[in-house]
Amino acid sequence: MKNSATRRSFFAWTRNATAATGLLGTSSVRADAAVASDAHAEDYYDKLGVTKIINAAGTYTALTASIMPPSVQAAVARAAKHPVRLAELQQKSGEYIAGRLKCEAALVCAGASSALTLGTAACMTVGNRQAVSMLPLDVSGLKNEVIVQKGHRYGYDHAIKNCGVRFVEVETLAQYEAAFTARTVMCHFYNAAEEGQIAREKWIEVAHRHGVPCFNDAAADVPPISNLWNYTQMGFDLVTFSGGKGLRGPQNAGLLLGRKDLIEAASWSNSPHDETVGRGMKVAKEQIIGMVAALDWFLAQTDDGMQAEYRSRANRIVAQLKHIPTLTHEVIVPPLANAIPHLLLRYDQARVKISPLDVAETLRKGTPSIELNPTTGRKGGSAGLPNGEHIIVIGVWMLQPGEDLIVARRLRDVLLKAAA
Ligand SMILES: *Cc1c(COP(=O)(O)O)cnc(C)c1O
């Protein structure tokens, strides 16, 4: 197998941490498994009485999304020991990232949401640095219209609107062509949108014919690894990825990638510059280094290795559930966002008398507290996951070493009891 060395290294820490802690199944083992290196640090979650959870949901911000791999945690801890010059750190980290991701330029920002704000600000102020402080209220003299497909309006619109722009919605290609005015500043694309008639290449082509930059929000859309350069190489002028989702970097970091002049303009609106829309979106030195280290970690993986590991976690869970009457399982990979194996469990609720929603609540209230994917038991799917009304949905990719078995055994106990 080619790349077997990197495939091995991806999960070496998983096995080592599991082996080092020996026993599985208690919450302290679970919580400490991945952080053996900071055994001397005080556990402030315990001190504050904050419940540590098992994340069988996925990269949800409300669940603090991802855990940084040990190499990233170590890089963050090391970076915390030295002051540096922030401008130099921002510049050199950006150059390093751009080199690794085959794009012109890059900026570490405070998450994909912040990248949307800074990228929009960049489109409005490129070549006109004096305009930076006019955002968001004094923009009548600036281009301030963002074209977007109606089906691409979403919960992150606000990050764009923070710059004082207004959206111009289109549905058909003809409407898109007709939507450009002297005030058009950017064309926005939501990469994982499930609706919209105009495909990426066409979106870019039309925008560029009108001399307008295109932004693609691909925040949750790795793996596959190659997405990190696919969209900039396709021609998008700006692309963002969340740092704390699939990349497993710091939760409050993200990547803004793209054209050199736009990335430079984005940096004008970024912390530490005041009188800017981005001054509150500070990324500390620890998080900048963490983002770079996470990228190094992620690029050392393989798509096959990641997919295989997540499938084997799903299989380990299923193996514990084989005595649950009527239970069937399916492993699905959503098409774009969170494109990794998710485990779906279905059963006859006349035989196993508990609803998926009640299973989720029971696991949440148990010890250790487990969060299943929020689609569980809920009408209407999300982000490529099906209607979960009658399904238990398990996102396995954010589980820590050994936690798949803990989740499996809790599920088995709760379902068997309901089947008795
Ligand atoms: C998660 C997400 C964001 C926000 O990412 P953060 O890094 O949490 O700021 C933006 N857009 C989409 C599509 C997302 O999924």
XYZ file of C-alpha atoms and ligand atoms in Angstrom:
435
model
C 0.000 0.000 0.000
C 1.448 3.337 -0.896
C 1.364 5.990 1.794
C 1.100 3.302 4.411
C 3.617 5.124 6.591
C 1.511 8.252 6.821
C -1.599 6.142 7.195
C 0.010 4.467 10.147
C 1.116 7.719 11.716
C -2.430 9.097 11.520
C -3.673 6.632 14.046
C -0.528 5.744 15.902
C -1.487 8.222 18.606
C -4.889 6.621 18.833
C -3.405 3.254 19.633
C -0.651 4.624 21.847
C -3.048 6.655 23.898
C -5.361 3.696 24.245
C -2.521 1.441 25.253
C -1.053 3.960 27.657
C -4.263 4.348 29.562
C -4.932 0.643 29.570
C -8.497 0.426 30.732
C -11.295 2.076 28.858
C -14.693 3.020 30.042
C -14.226 5.565 32.788
C -14.624 9.232 32.108
C -11.220 10.196 33.466
C -9.488 7.742 31.163
C -11.472 9.048 28.253
C -10.728 12.670 28.973
C -7.052 12.159 29.587
C -6.330 9.739 26.766
C -5.190 12.289 24.221
C -3.436 14.692 26.533
C -0.933 12.518 28.314
C 1.701 15.210 27.736
C 0.113 17.732 30.090
C -0.408 15.461 33.057
C 0.776 18.262 35.355
C -1.786 20.790 34.212
C -4.697 21.411 36.533
C -7.986 20.121 35.162
C -9.983 23.305 35.007
C -13.080 21.595 33.636
C -13.210 19.631 36.870
C -12.383 22.688 38.918
C -15.230 24.618 37.285
C -17.597 21.672 37.338
C -17.897 21.635 33.538
C -19.049 18.270 32.146
C -16.671 16.615 29.721
C -18.545 14.904 26.934
C -18.009 12.176 24.405
C -18.559 13.734 20.998
C -20.386 11.189 18.846
C -21.989 14.082 16.967
C -19.376 15.693 14.745
C -17.719 19.078 14.348
C -20.454 21.160 15.947
C -19.282 24.477 17.334
C -21.755 24.235 20.228
C -19.971 21.012 21.241
C -16.575 22.681 20.824
C -16.250 20.823 17.508
C -12.867 19.116 17.296
C -10.014 18.045 19.526
C -6.562 19.026 18.324
C -4.272 16.025 17.714
C -1.384 15.730 20.202
C 1.182 17.216 17.791
C -1.010 20.306 17.462
C -1.623 20.551 21.208
C 2.121 20.373 21.737
C 2.833 23.058 19.136
C 0.273 25.339 20.776
C 1.778 24.800 24.225
C 5.259 25.526 22.879
C 4.153 28.667 21.071
C 2.695 29.938 24.338
C 6.173 30.150 25.838
C 7.508 32.961 23.620
C 6.339 36.391 22.547
C 6.876 37.215 18.871
C 6.060 40.100 16.518
C 2.477 39.519 15.438
C 2.874 41.002 11.950
C 5.826 38.731 11.234
C 3.929 35.695 12.516
C 0.879 36.529 10.422
C 2.974 37.082 7.308
C 5.213 34.027 7.608
C 2.392 31.679 8.597
C 0.429 32.931 5.602
C 3.328 32.346 3.229
C 3.899 28.852 4.606
C 0.232 27.923 4.281
C -0.031 29.326 0.763
C 3.001 27.254 -0.225
C 1.526 24.070 1.164
C -1.925 24.719 -0.289
C -0.793 25.789 -3.759
C -2.481 29.190 -3.655
C -1.138 32.725 -4.011
C -1.648 33.823 -0.434
C -3.256 32.890 2.873
C -4.321 34.431 6.154
C -5.029 32.685 9.432
C -8.191 34.237 10.782
C -10.547 33.619 13.684
C -12.634 30.925 11.966
C -14.420 30.702 8.638
C -17.040 33.161 9.781
C -14.376 35.764 10.376
C -12.837 34.897 6.998
C -16.175 35.773 5.378
C -16.097 39.205 6.986
C -12.439 39.870 6.228
C -12.755 38.560 2.667
C -15.759 40.752 1.967
C -13.938 43.733 3.464
C -11.009 42.894 1.199
C -13.167 42.979 -1.925
C -14.565 46.362 -0.865
C -11.235 47.993 -0.044
C -8.647 46.392 -2.336
C -6.488 49.134 -3.827
C -8.111 51.670 -1.466
C -6.788 51.206 2.046
C -8.314 54.473 3.279
C -11.747 52.894 2.823
C -11.094 50.294 5.529
C -12.401 52.450 8.381
C -15.593 53.327 6.441
C -16.977 49.824 6.957
C -19.688 49.003 7.870
C -21.730 52.218 7.953
C -20.149 54.714 5.561
C -20.117 52.558 2.468
C -22.290 54.667 0.148
C -19.173 55.668 -1.786
C -17.969 52.077 -2.117
C -19.118 49.072 -4.101
C -21.391 47.244 -1.713
C -23.537 44.695 -3.567
C -22.882 40.962 -3.191
C -24.516 38.635 -5.711
C -25.606 35.266 -4.361
C -27.866 32.429 -5.474
C -31.117 32.342 -3.555
C -30.420 28.754 -2.464
C -27.046 29.829 -1.070
C -28.463 32.187 1.563
C -27.555 30.717 4.930
C -26.766 31.300 8.562
C -23.414 32.891 7.768
C -24.863 35.728 5.665
C -24.432 37.924 8.674
C -20.667 37.572 8.573
C -20.791 39.169 5.117
C -23.411 41.767 6.016
C -21.150 42.925 8.853
C -19.272 44.878 6.187
C -22.344 46.945 5.287
C -23.103 45.187 2.004
C -26.483 44.110 0.707
C -27.256 40.869 -1.099
C -28.597 40.683 -4.635
C -30.304 37.303 -5.079
C -30.407 35.426 -8.364
C -31.761 32.044 -9.418
C -31.238 31.588 -13.164
C -28.125 32.195 -15.225
C -29.929 35.006 -17.076
C -30.725 36.699 -13.764
C -27.111 36.309 -12.725
C -25.827 37.948 -15.915
C -28.273 40.809 -15.438
C -27.482 41.358 -11.764
C -24.104 43.062 -12.221
C -24.020 46.803 -11.644
C -21.303 49.379 -11.025
C -21.771 48.603 -7.319
C -21.187 44.834 -7.517
C -18.279 44.034 -5.238
C -18.301 40.226 -4.838
C -20.069 37.043 -5.929
C -20.591 34.638 -3.064
C -20.844 30.851 -3.309
C -21.786 28.439 -0.526
C -19.889 25.305 -1.454
C -22.111 22.763 0.315
C -25.416 24.384 -0.709
C -28.007 21.777 -1.579
C -29.843 24.139 -3.922
C -28.854 26.517 -6.691
C -28.887 26.188 -10.484
C -25.498 27.694 -11.274
C -22.421 25.501 -10.837
C -19.065 26.672 -9.542
C -17.223 27.014 -12.873
C -20.027 29.011 -14.459
C -20.338 31.158 -11.348
C -16.662 32.057 -11.588
C -16.651 32.559 -15.355
C -19.506 35.065 -15.348
C -18.123 36.969 -12.353
C -14.687 37.247 -13.895
C -16.142 38.439 -17.192
C -17.527 41.343 -15.155
C -14.254 41.796 -13.275
C -15.786 40.809 -9.935
C -14.067 38.503 -7.407
C -15.708 35.244 -6.269
C -15.706 33.893 -2.718
C -16.351 30.218 -1.925
C -17.288 29.224 1.619
C -16.074 25.627 1.969
C -15.812 25.802 5.764
C -16.834 22.222 6.532
C -15.701 20.624 3.289
C -12.572 18.651 4.136
C -11.891 15.785 3.802
C -11.125 15.144 0.979
C -7.723 16.721 1.492
C -7.505 18.001 -2.090
C -10.398 20.395 -1.494
C -7.822 22.583 0.218
C -6.513 23.550 -3.228
C -9.303 22.455 -5.584
C -11.358 25.612 -5.261
C -8.588 28.175 -5.480
C -7.235 26.310 -8.503
C -10.717 26.267 -10.028
C -10.527 30.062 -10.016
C -12.240 31.227 -6.858
C -10.491 34.430 -5.733
C -11.149 33.701 -2.068
C -11.873 30.424 -0.273
C -12.361 29.738 3.408
C -12.060 26.618 5.556
C -12.874 26.400 9.203
C -9.767 25.625 11.263
C -11.529 23.746 14.017
C -13.638 21.309 11.986
C -12.111 18.606 9.776
C -8.692 20.233 9.953
C -8.664 19.677 13.717
C -6.930 22.949 14.463
C -7.884 25.467 17.157
C -11.626 26.076 17.358
C -11.166 29.804 16.968
C -9.019 29.686 13.860
C -9.684 29.370 10.159
C -8.130 29.857 6.753
C -8.689 32.561 4.192
C -6.976 31.532 0.950
C -6.694 33.215 -2.398
C -5.468 36.090 -4.504
C -2.477 37.949 -3.143
C -3.932 41.442 -3.436
C -7.168 40.371 -1.741
C -5.412 38.563 1.107
C -3.311 41.657 1.694
C -6.440 43.813 1.717
C -8.076 41.352 4.157
C -5.125 41.769 6.496
C -5.741 45.559 6.620
C -9.106 44.872 8.245
C -7.706 42.232 10.575
C -6.522 42.507 14.165
C -4.390 44.267 15.415
C -5.452 47.162 13.158
C -8.067 49.238 14.898
C -10.904 51.146 13.238
C -11.632 47.999 11.268
C -14.450 45.465 11.109
C -11.987 42.739 12.070
C -10.319 44.173 15.158
C -12.443 41.949 17.394
C -11.509 38.841 15.426
C -8.136 38.458 17.064
C -6.160 35.267 16.575
C -3.523 34.770 19.233
C -0.053 33.466 18.480
C -0.955 30.083 19.962
C -3.869 29.695 17.554
C -1.915 30.842 14.528
C 0.748 28.242 15.278
C -1.962 25.690 16.072
C -3.551 26.317 12.685
C -0.257 25.784 10.879
C 0.487 22.645 12.902
C -3.006 21.297 12.235
C -2.504 21.802 8.536
C 0.795 19.925 8.702
C -0.990 17.133 10.565
C -3.888 17.040 8.115
C -1.653 17.010 5.046
C 0.233 14.042 6.500
C -2.990 11.989 6.387
C -4.532 10.180 3.449
C -8.185 10.199 2.492
C -8.227 6.397 2.405
C -6.640 6.182 5.844
C -9.160 8.560 7.375
C -12.160 6.926 5.722
C -10.958 3.456 6.777
C -10.435 4.508 10.384
C -13.912 6.025 10.620
C -15.488 2.972 9.009
C -13.740 0.705 11.471
C -15.076 2.810 14.351
C -18.579 2.418 12.911
C -18.007 -1.330 12.590
C -16.826 -1.593 16.187
C -20.028 0.080 17.336
C -22.219 -2.122 15.147
C -20.494 -5.259 16.465
C -21.707 -4.434 19.979
C -25.304 -4.052 18.806
C -25.863 -7.354 17.061
C -28.293 -8.652 19.702
C -30.664 -5.684 19.480
C -33.875 -7.000 17.902
C -34.844 -5.540 14.490
C -31.803 -3.237 14.427
C -30.280 -2.505 11.019
C -27.401 -0.231 10.199
C -26.120 1.783 7.296
C -22.941 3.819 6.844
C -23.328 6.922 4.709
C -20.904 9.596 3.555
C -22.522 13.010 2.972
C -21.567 14.468 -0.416
C -19.811 17.718 0.525
C -19.813 18.997 4.082
C -18.599 16.492 6.700
C -17.875 13.969 3.942
C -16.873 11.126 6.229
C -18.699 7.929 7.250
C -21.679 8.446 9.563
C -23.400 5.487 11.185
C -27.201 5.282 10.935
C -29.159 2.866 13.154
C -32.792 1.955 12.523
C -35.055 -0.344 14.535
C -38.717 -1.171 15.005
C -39.953 1.040 17.812
C -42.863 -1.361 18.430
C -40.236 -3.912 19.457
C -37.523 -1.685 20.935
C -39.708 0.744 22.811
C -37.689 3.951 22.900
C -37.528 6.758 20.361
C -34.181 7.877 18.944
C -34.707 11.274 20.578
C -35.106 9.576 23.975
C -32.015 7.463 23.316
C -30.081 10.684 22.700
C -31.437 12.237 25.890
C -30.634 9.118 27.937
C -27.060 9.077 26.668
C -26.735 12.794 27.302
C -27.816 12.362 30.923
C -25.604 9.329 31.501
C -22.044 9.106 32.760
C -19.973 9.724 30.773
C -22.259 12.123 28.959
C -22.514 11.302 25.261
C -23.741 13.563 22.457
C -25.117 11.771 19.413
C -25.413 13.579 16.096
C -28.140 16.223 16.464
C -29.973 14.833 13.412
C -30.931 11.881 15.658
C -34.702 11.759 16.082
C -35.244 15.065 14.291
C -37.377 15.802 11.277
C -35.562 17.037 8.207
C -31.917 16.262 7.612
C -29.047 18.682 7.542
C -25.697 18.996 5.784
C -26.181 15.885 3.657
C -27.645 13.753 6.457
C -31.128 12.263 5.925
C -34.336 12.975 7.820
C -33.456 11.551 11.219
C -36.931 11.240 12.649
C -36.652 7.462 13.116
C -32.879 7.100 13.040
C -30.011 7.203 15.499
C -27.185 9.097 13.783
C -23.623 8.746 15.035
C -20.786 10.938 13.846
C -17.705 8.865 14.630
C -14.917 11.146 13.477
C -14.516 13.278 16.594
C -14.443 10.305 18.969
C -11.305 9.997 21.068
C -9.373 6.739 21.350
C -11.535 4.019 22.869
C -14.704 6.085 22.936
C -16.348 4.131 20.117
C -16.660 1.194 22.495
C -18.036 3.330 25.304
C -20.699 4.725 22.965
C -21.470 1.231 21.661
C -21.937 -0.254 25.116
C -24.134 2.578 26.329
C -26.275 2.263 23.215
C -26.479 -1.496 23.662
C -27.583 -1.163 27.286
C -30.226 1.472 26.541
C -31.645 -0.365 23.516
C -31.628 -3.799 25.177
C -33.472 -2.399 28.161
C -36.105 -0.918 25.875
C -36.446 -4.270 24.120
C -36.925 -6.277 27.305
C -18.911 26.102 10.301
C -19.170 26.965 9.131
C -18.796 28.315 9.126
C -18.177 28.985 10.326
O -16.950 28.434 10.649
P -16.181 28.897 11.969
O -14.802 28.413 11.761
O -16.888 28.254 13.107
O -16.278 30.383 12.029
C -19.038 29.055 7.996
N -19.612 28.504 6.909
C -20.003 27.215 6.879
C -20.613 26.667 5.646
C -19.785 26.396 7.988
O -20.139 25.109 7.953
